[in-house]
Amino acid sequence: MKPLSIGAKIWLAIGTAALAFVVSGGFLIAFLYEKLYVDEQLGQFMEEGSALVSFYEKEGLSEELYERVEWANERSRAQFLLTDDPMELASGAPFAADEDAQLITFEERQSLLDGETVVIRREHPRFQQELLGIALPLISENKLEGAIFISMPLAVVYEAFVDIQWALYAAVLFAAFFVVISGKRMTKHIVEPLREMKASAKEMENGHFSKRVAIGKSHDELAELAHSFNELAKSLEQVDRERNAFLANVAHELRTPLSYMIGYAEGIQEGVIERNKGMAVIEKEAKRLDRLVNDLLDLAQLEGSDYRLDKEALPFAELAREAVAAFAWQAEQKHIQLELELDEDSIIDADWDRMQQVLTNLLANAIAYSPPFTTVTVRITSSNGWAEMVVEDEGAGIPEADLSSVQKRFYRVKKGRSRQNGGTGLGLAIVQEIVAKHGGDFQLVSQEGKGTKAIIRIKEIDVGAFKEGEQR
């Protein structure tokens, strides 16, 4: 069985609500009819009949009592009957033409004999219409001397209710119509955006992320959902663009060293290129290719949600000293001075190898893009439970327009110098991922012509607790 759509479910709920409203309205009208008219009419009968019974108890079956009954007949739409022969009621007189039709039953007559008031609501024995009435016994010396019968056709009672009844029916139908119209508007308000989202989701499933859902002027949950859906589509579109750009960049980065290697290999085979020179170039490009593949693998691992760091308490200054020592020869070759300003008490909870990779990438960039006879400074300070490491150079700096993009994969400020300096364009992206995995913050501050600062902030471990743990 095909499941119902949301629109069908909403209409089913609206239809059920409208039907329940109409049915409950009908029951309410019937209840009001009974309570406000029938019961009120019976109460009026009882009041008028009790007054006549009270008069009887004082004056008996007097001429004046008959006159009062006659007067009541004239002024009321109800029919008042006073009889000194209760058997008339039992035989249906004076309404029935035959004695077989009974106005009251034998059991009701017995109730009269017992002094009880009888309420009657049944088909009239002669006029074929429903009758509403009461019979009140006239008791004298424990003997049923007569009875007062007050009655009225229910059609007469109903007449007073007709006008208000139709008004009530009209109100109920109008309310049901209002529910349906409101339901239609509500269904359109709810279902149309959902259908749009469904269509957009189908497009997204097929790899098209450009479609957006219209957001209405309201600020309800559906508008928020549509906004979130559009933001999701926008993010996916951006991811798709970046993925395509990434694949294009990877292809380009792989193609270049491979082209060098193939070209020099063919040149060696044909004797155009001297063997040792050609093999040196092939080795250099193979190493570049190896670095690129390793960096790509690193990024893939770091971006995985299940990647775990091997964290331990590390003296940040020792980490920095070891990384700087590894670049001493390279810096000396370019006549670049390496300076250290380290807070020896700074202890961080970090993965040694990954943090070494961070420092290595930053120092490699700083030295690669610094001119000779300049200084690269590594500075570590502590403040409010955070360790801050700054790698600062005096190089050409990064233009402001490129500063927000240099941490993206394969992004280079000057494309022409990338081959010469041998970078893969992934170093800062790897730094960003590693620092983020440590719960830290990484940012670049640069001014063109004055150099660049790479700033890393990592949460520190309490030094006192660390030293106490070492003593134990």
mmCIF file of N, CA and C in Angstrom, residues 130 195 233 235 291 299 333 345 451 463:
data_model
loop_
_atom_site.group_PDB
_atom_site.id
_atom_site.type_symbol
_atom_site.label_atom_id
_atom_site.label_comp_id
_atom_site.label_asym_id
_atom_site.label_seq_id
_atom_site.Cartn_x
_atom_site.Cartn_y
_atom_site.Cartn_z
ATOM 1 N N GLU A 130 -46.036 14.324 17.934
ATOM 2 C CA GLU A 130 -45.428 14.079 19.248
ATOM 3 C C GLU A 130 -45.938 15.118 20.235
ATOM 4 N N ARG A 195 7.608 20.420 -0.922
ATOM 5 C CA ARG A 195 7.723 19.882 -2.288
ATOM 6 C C ARG A 195 8.921 20.508 -3.011
ATOM 7 N N ALA A 233 22.516 23.778 0.661
ATOM 8 C CA ALA A 233 22.761 23.719 -0.788
ATOM 9 C C ALA A 233 23.944 24.608 -1.172
ATOM 10 N N SER A 235 26.440 25.458 0.793
ATOM 11 C CA SER A 235 27.673 24.822 1.274
ATOM 12 C C SER A 235 28.093 23.669 0.369
ATOM 13 N N ARG A 291 56.522 13.877 -2.068
ATOM 14 C CA ARG A 291 56.053 14.835 -1.062
ATOM 15 C C ARG A 291 54.575 15.165 -1.275
ATOM 16 N N LEU A 299 46.512 15.023 4.555
ATOM 17 C CA LEU A 299 45.260 15.772 4.579
ATOM 18 C C LEU A 299 44.046 14.851 4.673
ATOM 19 N N GLN A 333 72.608 28.421 4.552
ATOM 20 C CA GLN A 333 72.863 28.495 3.125
ATOM 21 C C GLN A 333 72.269 29.763 2.502
ATOM 22 N N ASP A 345 58.565 27.252 30.430
ATOM 23 C CA ASP A 345 57.571 26.603 31.303
ATOM 24 C C ASP A 345 56.277 26.234 30.576
ATOM 25 N N GLY A 451 56.836 41.321 5.751
ATOM 26 C CA GLY A 451 56.932 39.990 6.332
ATOM 27 C C GLY A 451 55.601 39.425 6.790
ATOM 28 N N VAL A 463 51.182 23.746 34.794
ATOM 29 C CA VAL A 463 52.592 23.390 35.017
ATOM 30 C C VAL A 463 52.789 22.726 36.366
#
